Structures are given as C-alpha cells and as structure tokens.
Amino acid sequence: MDFKLSEDHSLLKDMVAKFVRQKYDFETRDKIIKSEAGYSPEIWAELAELGLVAAVLPERVGGLGGTGIDIMVVMEELGRGIVVEPFLATAVLGAGMLAEEEAAGRGPALLDDVVAGGHLLALAHYEPGARYNADKVDCSLKGGKLTGAKSVVIGGGQADTLIVSAKGDDGLALVLVSKDADGMSLRSYKTHDGFSAAEVSFDGVAVNADDVLATGAAAEGILARAIARGTFALCAESLGAMENARDATLEYLRTRTQFGVPIGKFQVLQHRMVDMCLEIEQARSIVLLAASKLESEDSEKHLSAAKALTGRIGRMVAEEAVQMHGGIGVTWELTLAHVAKRLVMIDHWFGDTDHHLKRFQKLSNAA
C-alpha cells in the first residue's frame, strides 16, 4: 500500500497545519475554553471559509471528497493543535448525516448553511446507562411527540440543531430538534479535556414530518455510518495529539539539562523515546489502514482495531510524555498537560480500548 499523501491531500494538510499554528496557539485556546460558549465563532467561521467542513463531505453535495483520507488529514492537524471547535459534532457527524442520499425533510436544506459555518449540529444518540451500547435506544417518537433522554451529547450545548435518534412507528427514526424547541431541557458542561458536551431530555417535544431526517432501515444506515465516521475521526485526532506530545517531549529532552548535560543524553530516556516513536508509527499505520477501509464491507472490524490500538497507544504516549517531563508535565500552563487529557478522553468517546478490542475479536471470529 502506498502511504504517501496525494498532492491535493498534502496541500490540505499543510493548509490546516498553517492555520492552527498561526491562529490557535496555546493562549488563544486557553481563552476559548474558558469562555461561556466553549468555542470561538470567529475561528469556526474561518475554518468553514477555508473549506474544511466541505472537505469531509462527498462531492455530490458540493463537498470536496469526504473520503477516509480527507477526514484523517483534517482531524490529525486539529488534533495536533487540540482544537476545541465543534468540528467532530458539526462537520463529521452532523453534516455527514445531512449529506446522506437517504436524508429527507428539512435536513438537506440546512447543509449549505452548515458548510458556510452559519449553523452548528450535534448528534444526540447515546443514552443514560447505555455506556458504549449504540443499539440501546429508549427515546421514543409516538404521535409526533419526542420523549426520552440523551447523555454526553458532544457539542450539544453549542448546537443550533440536534439530530436525535428515537424509536418510532417504523423502527428507528432520526429527527431534527431545534435548540429552542418547547419541551426540551439541556444542560451543557465542559468535559475533562476542555471540550463541551450536554445532557438532554425531551418531554413531548413536537416533531413535524419535515423534522424527520430518516426512518427504518435508512435511519439505521445513516446512524451506523455516522458513528463509523466519528470513531475514525477520533482515531485520526488522537494521532495528531500523540505527535504533539512526541514533539514536545523531544524538545524538552534536548533543552532540559541535568548534571550539566541535556537529559536526552541519558540512555534510559533515549530508549523510552524510541519506544514512543515506534508506537506512534504503529498507530499511524492502523489509522491509514482504517482510512482505506472506511467504505468497505469489513470497515467495522478495521475501525475497532484502530480505535483499540490508538486508545492504548494514546494513553501510553500521554503517560510517558508526562513522566519524562517530570512534575512540570501536569501543570496547567504546559500544553502537554492538555494534550494528555485529550488523549485520555478520546479513548472513552465512542467506545474505549477494551470495548473495541472485544468488538474486534467478535467481528473477526464472525468473518
């Protein structure tokens, strides 16, 4: 397999990397996560203007590709900068669902506004007590009324519209609920890594026919593909965060002196650094493989393999980088501490290492 990026993907990667370096330094990020919104509308508008939302959408809806490599290139660089803007929630999950061929109602009409940066989305699917069980849906849609609750909705408090999964008369239904809908209660909060999530409840929220994005088998397919894209995007984001931790640690080993020499001269630290670099290259290989298999029939198996491996390696990188930095590695003023938190949190979103390792074994045995 040729692991080299095409010229177009290299240009996209360089563009995102340059934007993050110039517009998203540590001080800027710190101000953003401390703000009430939890993201920067100005930064989000610039990301949209650069075409990054369009980059992860298929060409038939005006996107620029939407392939696994497209998602990987963008998410890796956003992960390197631990960018907290709601890209996963709005672009990868939300916009990706509206762009599906089976999508109906007012959903597809929202897409242009989403791509332009004027509308934020969030997928409200996982429910209290479900943990990582994506098949558990107790939220109901009966007689045009939505009732139930959703938990840890990524970007839920920032979204203008939620895409909610519920049990309807025709099986699974995906419905659009505006942020100001009567009967909806939402509690937004910051996660451990500075990102945003929400707990949402619905008490007889009115759902019109135009609010229904899909039902039955079409809804199941749209949801499954969205979760797959989201899982893969997290793997790519994790890879970028690992590289951030690696580069920061290498620089620290070169500049921190002890007994009159840089601590990078000590063989034990050299060995630990080599192990870290090798593990990150292994993570890159599995993410590239998952990217190439994202549209294949056995994509789920490769996604679980990638999520399990990047979860394990991400934790290892976070722990090793912090330890090699010593006490300073856990201080709030150091970027590494925030990178480490993000790596740990990514492992828990959409299924942790143990969950996906068991899932991979199950899928492999069934093949």
PDB file of N, CA, C and O in Angstrom, residues 10-29 43 46-47 50 52 73-74 76-83 240 243-244 247 335:
ATOM      1  N   SER A  10      -1.830  16.628   0.522  1.00  0.00           N
ATOM      2  CA  SER A  10      -0.679  17.288   1.143  1.00  0.00           C
ATOM      3  C   SER A  10      -0.929  18.780   1.294  1.00  0.00           C
ATOM      4  O   SER A  10      -0.595  19.386   2.324  1.00  0.00           O
ATOM      5  N   LEU A  11      -1.537  19.386   0.264  1.00  0.00           N
ATOM      6  CA  LEU A  11      -1.861  20.802   0.330  1.00  0.00           C
ATOM      7  C   LEU A  11      -2.905  21.076   1.410  1.00  0.00           C
ATOM      8  O   LEU A  11      -2.815  22.074   2.144  1.00  0.00           O
ATOM      9  N   LEU A  12      -3.905  20.190   1.514  1.00  0.00           N
ATOM     10  CA  LEU A  12      -4.929  20.337   2.545  1.00  0.00           C
ATOM     11  C   LEU A  12      -4.306  20.229   3.931  1.00  0.00           C
ATOM     12  O   LEU A  12      -4.603  21.042   4.827  1.00  0.00           O
ATOM     13  N   LYS A  13      -3.448  19.259   4.110  1.00  0.00           N
ATOM     14  CA  LYS A  13      -2.787  19.061   5.400  1.00  0.00           C
ATOM     15  C   LYS A  13      -1.957  20.284   5.779  1.00  0.00           C
ATOM     16  O   LYS A  13      -2.017  20.765   6.921  1.00  0.00           O
ATOM     17  N   ASP A  14      -1.190  20.794   4.809  1.00  0.00           N
ATOM     18  CA  ASP A  14      -0.348  21.960   5.076  1.00  0.00           C
ATOM     19  C   ASP A  14      -1.203  23.184   5.415  1.00  0.00           C
ATOM     20  O   ASP A  14      -0.826  23.993   6.273  1.00  0.00           O
ATOM     21  N   MET A  15      -2.343  23.333   4.734  1.00  0.00           N
ATOM     22  CA  MET A  15      -3.211  24.486   4.984  1.00  0.00           C
ATOM     23  C   MET A  15      -3.771  24.455   6.404  1.00  0.00           C
ATOM     24  O   MET A  15      -3.758  25.469   7.116  1.00  0.00           O
ATOM     25  N   VAL A  16      -4.260  23.286   6.820  1.00  0.00           N
ATOM     26  CA  VAL A  16      -4.820  23.169   8.170  1.00  0.00           C
ATOM     27  C   VAL A  16      -3.727  23.371   9.213  1.00  0.00           C
ATOM     28  O   VAL A  16      -3.921  24.067  10.220  1.00  0.00           O
ATOM     29  N   ALA A  17      -2.559  22.773   8.985  1.00  0.00           N
ATOM     30  CA  ALA A  17      -1.441  22.912   9.930  1.00  0.00           C
ATOM     31  C   ALA A  17      -1.030  24.370  10.075  1.00  0.00           C
ATOM     32  O   ALA A  17      -0.781  24.854  11.189  1.00  0.00           O
ATOM     33  N   LYS A  18      -0.964  25.091   8.960  1.00  0.00           N
ATOM     34  CA  LYS A  18      -0.581  26.505   8.994  1.00  0.00           C
ATOM     35  C   LYS A  18      -1.607  27.327   9.760  1.00  0.00           C
ATOM     36  O   LYS A  18      -1.262  28.202  10.561  1.00  0.00           O
ATOM     37  N   PHE A  19      -2.894  27.041   9.524  1.00  0.00           N
ATOM     38  CA  PHE A  19      -3.950  27.776  10.218  1.00  0.00           C
ATOM     39  C   PHE A  19      -3.853  27.557  11.724  1.00  0.00           C
ATOM     40  O   PHE A  19      -3.952  28.508  12.510  1.00  0.00           O
ATOM     41  N   VAL A  20      -3.665  26.315  12.132  1.00  0.00           N
ATOM     42  CA  VAL A  20      -3.583  26.005  13.564  1.00  0.00           C
ATOM     43  C   VAL A  20      -2.381  26.697  14.198  1.00  0.00           C
ATOM     44  O   VAL A  20      -2.477  27.263  15.292  1.00  0.00           O
ATOM     45  N   ARG A  21      -1.250  26.679  13.514  1.00  0.00           N
ATOM     46  CA  ARG A  21      -0.048  27.334  14.051  1.00  0.00           C
ATOM     47  C   ARG A  21      -0.249  28.839  14.213  1.00  0.00           C
ATOM     48  O   ARG A  21       0.158  29.423  15.216  1.00  0.00           O
ATOM     49  N   GLN A  22      -0.878  29.459  13.239  1.00  0.00           N
ATOM     50  CA  GLN A  22      -0.992  30.915  13.227  1.00  0.00           C
ATOM     51  C   GLN A  22      -2.165  31.446  14.039  1.00  0.00           C
ATOM     52  O   GLN A  22      -2.086  32.540  14.598  1.00  0.00           O
ATOM     53  N   LYS A  23      -3.255  30.680  14.106  1.00  0.00           N
ATOM     54  CA  LYS A  23      -4.476  31.207  14.709  1.00  0.00           C
ATOM     55  C   LYS A  23      -4.894  30.503  15.993  1.00  0.00           C
ATOM     56  O   LYS A  23      -5.835  30.938  16.658  1.00  0.00           O
ATOM     57  N   TYR A  24      -4.208  29.404  16.369  1.00  0.00           N
ATOM     58  CA  TYR A  24      -4.698  28.617  17.501  1.00  0.00           C
ATOM     59  C   TYR A  24      -3.569  28.239  18.447  1.00  0.00           C
ATOM     60  O   TYR A  24      -3.338  27.061  18.734  1.00  0.00           O
ATOM     61  N   ASP A  25      -2.852  29.245  18.904  1.00  0.00           N
ATOM     62  CA  ASP A  25      -1.790  28.979  19.860  1.00  0.00           C
ATOM     63  C   ASP A  25      -2.386  28.652  21.234  1.00  0.00           C
ATOM     64  O   ASP A  25      -3.598  28.716  21.437  1.00  0.00           O
ATOM     65  N   PHE A  26      -1.517  28.327  22.170  1.00  0.00           N
ATOM     66  CA  PHE A  26      -1.987  27.863  23.482  1.00  0.00           C
ATOM     67  C   PHE A  26      -2.797  28.934  24.201  1.00  0.00           C
ATOM     68  O   PHE A  26      -3.827  28.635  24.820  1.00  0.00           O
ATOM     69  N   GLU A  27      -2.364  30.179  24.122  1.00  0.00           N
ATOM     70  CA  GLU A  27      -3.067  31.253  24.811  1.00  0.00           C
ATOM     71  C   GLU A  27      -4.467  31.456  24.233  1.00  0.00           C
ATOM     72  O   GLU A  27      -5.433  31.672  24.972  1.00  0.00           O
ATOM     73  N   THR A  28      -4.569  31.380  22.907  1.00  0.00           N
ATOM     74  CA  THR A  28      -5.875  31.531  22.261  1.00  0.00           C
ATOM     75  C   THR A  28      -6.810  30.401  22.683  1.00  0.00           C
ATOM     76  O   THR A  28      -7.975  30.635  23.017  1.00  0.00           O
ATOM     77  N   ARG A  29      -6.286  29.184  22.681  1.00  0.00           N
ATOM     78  CA  ARG A  29      -7.105  28.033  23.086  1.00  0.00           C
ATOM     79  C   ARG A  29      -7.557  28.167  24.533  1.00  0.00           C
ATOM     80  O   ARG A  29      -8.718  27.858  24.855  1.00  0.00           O
ATOM     81  N   ILE A  43     -13.266  31.788  14.932  1.00  0.00           N
ATOM     82  CA  ILE A  43     -12.410  30.696  14.450  1.00  0.00           C
ATOM     83  C   ILE A  43     -13.228  29.716  13.623  1.00  0.00           C
ATOM     84  O   ILE A  43     -12.788  29.245  12.559  1.00  0.00           O
ATOM     85  N   GLU A  46     -13.815  30.964  10.193  1.00  0.00           N
ATOM     86  CA  GLU A  46     -12.610  30.867   9.373  1.00  0.00           C
ATOM     87  C   GLU A  46     -12.368  29.437   8.909  1.00  0.00           C
ATOM     88  O   GLU A  46     -11.956  29.207   7.764  1.00  0.00           O
ATOM     89  N   LEU A  47     -12.617  28.474   9.781  1.00  0.00           N
ATOM     90  CA  LEU A  47     -12.470  27.068   9.388  1.00  0.00           C
ATOM     91  C   LEU A  47     -13.414  26.726   8.243  1.00  0.00           C
ATOM     92  O   LEU A  47     -13.048  26.025   7.292  1.00  0.00           O
ATOM     93  N   LEU A  50     -12.277  28.307   4.997  1.00  0.00           N
ATOM     94  CA  LEU A  50     -11.174  27.555   4.401  1.00  0.00           C
ATOM     95  C   LEU A  50     -11.651  26.308   3.661  1.00  0.00           C
ATOM     96  O   LEU A  50     -10.893  25.690   2.924  1.00  0.00           O
ATOM     97  N   LEU A  52     -13.013  23.541   5.252  1.00  0.00           N
ATOM     98  CA  LEU A  52     -12.741  22.313   5.992  1.00  0.00           C
ATOM     99  C   LEU A  52     -14.003  21.481   6.222  1.00  0.00           C
ATOM    100  O   LEU A  52     -13.934  20.256   6.258  1.00  0.00           O
ATOM    101  N   VAL A  73      -6.727  13.658   7.305  1.00  0.00           N
ATOM    102  CA  VAL A  73      -5.832  14.796   7.140  1.00  0.00           C
ATOM    103  C   VAL A  73      -6.285  15.980   7.998  1.00  0.00           C
ATOM    104  O   VAL A  73      -5.482  16.616   8.696  1.00  0.00           O
ATOM    105  N   VAL A  74      -7.597  16.270   7.961  1.00  0.00           N
ATOM    106  CA  VAL A  74      -8.111  17.411   8.720  1.00  0.00           C
ATOM    107  C   VAL A  74      -8.068  17.141  10.216  1.00  0.00           C
ATOM    108  O   VAL A  74      -7.578  17.961  11.006  1.00  0.00           O
ATOM    109  N   GLU A  76      -6.316  15.015  11.972  1.00  0.00           N
ATOM    110  CA  GLU A  76      -4.971  14.865  12.542  1.00  0.00           C
ATOM    111  C   GLU A  76      -4.387  16.222  12.906  1.00  0.00           C
ATOM    112  O   GLU A  76      -3.810  16.393  13.990  1.00  0.00           O
ATOM    113  N   GLU A  77      -4.544  17.196  12.022  1.00  0.00           N
ATOM    114  CA  GLU A  77      -3.992  18.523  12.304  1.00  0.00           C
ATOM    115  C   GLU A  77      -4.783  19.253  13.384  1.00  0.00           C
ATOM    116  O   GLU A  77      -4.208  19.976  14.202  1.00  0.00           O
ATOM    117  N   LEU A  78      -6.099  19.072  13.414  1.00  0.00           N
ATOM    118  CA  LEU A  78      -6.885  19.656  14.503  1.00  0.00           C
ATOM    119  C   LEU A  78      -6.512  19.005  15.830  1.00  0.00           C
ATOM    120  O   LEU A  78      -6.474  19.662  16.875  1.00  0.00           O
ATOM    121  N   GLY A  79      -6.220  17.716  15.790  1.00  0.00           N
ATOM    122  CA  GLY A  79      -5.780  17.021  16.999  1.00  0.00           C
ATOM    123  C   GLY A  79      -4.417  17.482  17.461  1.00  0.00           C
ATOM    124  O   GLY A  79      -4.162  17.595  18.664  1.00  0.00           O
ATOM    125  N   ARG A  80      -3.538  17.778  16.524  1.00  0.00           N
ATOM    126  CA  ARG A  80      -2.198  18.263  16.877  1.00  0.00           C
ATOM    127  C   ARG A  80      -2.300  19.586  17.636  1.00  0.00           C
ATOM    128  O   ARG A  80      -1.528  19.862  18.550  1.00  0.00           O
ATOM    129  N   GLY A  81      -3.284  20.408  17.265  1.00  0.00           N
ATOM    130  CA  GLY A  81      -3.470  21.691  17.940  1.00  0.00           C
ATOM    131  C   GLY A  81      -4.481  21.637  19.070  1.00  0.00           C
ATOM    132  O   GLY A  81      -4.821  22.676  19.631  1.00  0.00           O
ATOM    133  N   ILE A  82      -4.951  20.424  19.428  1.00  0.00           N
ATOM    134  CA  ILE A  82      -6.024  20.188  20.413  1.00  0.00           C
ATOM    135  C   ILE A  82      -7.126  21.250  20.292  1.00  0.00           C
ATOM    136  O   ILE A  82      -7.547  21.871  21.263  1.00  0.00           O
ATOM    137  N   VAL A  83      -7.589  21.418  19.052  1.00  0.00           N
ATOM    138  CA  VAL A  83      -8.604  22.416  18.721  1.00  0.00           C
ATOM    139  C   VAL A  83      -9.955  21.998  19.287  1.00  0.00           C
ATOM    140  O   VAL A  83     -10.422  20.881  19.043  1.00  0.00           O
ATOM    141  N   GLY A 240      -2.812  12.948  15.805  1.00  0.00           N
ATOM    142  CA  GLY A 240      -2.243  14.292  15.831  1.00  0.00           C
ATOM    143  C   GLY A 240      -1.828  14.714  17.227  1.00  0.00           C
ATOM    144  O   GLY A 240      -0.764  15.342  17.424  1.00  0.00           O
ATOM    145  N   GLU A 243       1.417  13.060  18.210  1.00  0.00           N
ATOM    146  CA  GLU A 243       2.569  13.694  17.586  1.00  0.00           C
ATOM    147  C   GLU A 243       2.926  15.003  18.289  1.00  0.00           C
ATOM    148  O   GLU A 243       4.098  15.369  18.389  1.00  0.00           O
ATOM    149  N   ASN A 244       1.932  15.716  18.767  1.00  0.00           N
ATOM    150  CA  ASN A 244       2.173  16.917  19.559  1.00  0.00           C
ATOM    151  C   ASN A 244       2.966  16.560  20.807  1.00  0.00           C
ATOM    152  O   ASN A 244       3.983  17.212  21.135  1.00  0.00           O
ATOM    153  N   ASP A 247       6.624  15.541  19.902  1.00  0.00           N
ATOM    154  CA  ASP A 247       7.487  16.679  19.552  1.00  0.00           C
ATOM    155  C   ASP A 247       7.839  17.505  20.787  1.00  0.00           C
ATOM    156  O   ASP A 247       8.981  17.960  20.942  1.00  0.00           O
ATOM    157  N   THR A 335       1.260  23.010  27.551  1.00  0.00           N
ATOM    158  CA  THR A 335       0.363  22.435  26.546  1.00  0.00           C
ATOM    159  C   THR A 335       0.241  20.920  26.701  1.00  0.00           C
ATOM    160  O   THR A 335      -0.833  20.350  26.504  1.00  0.00           O
TER     161      THR A 335
END
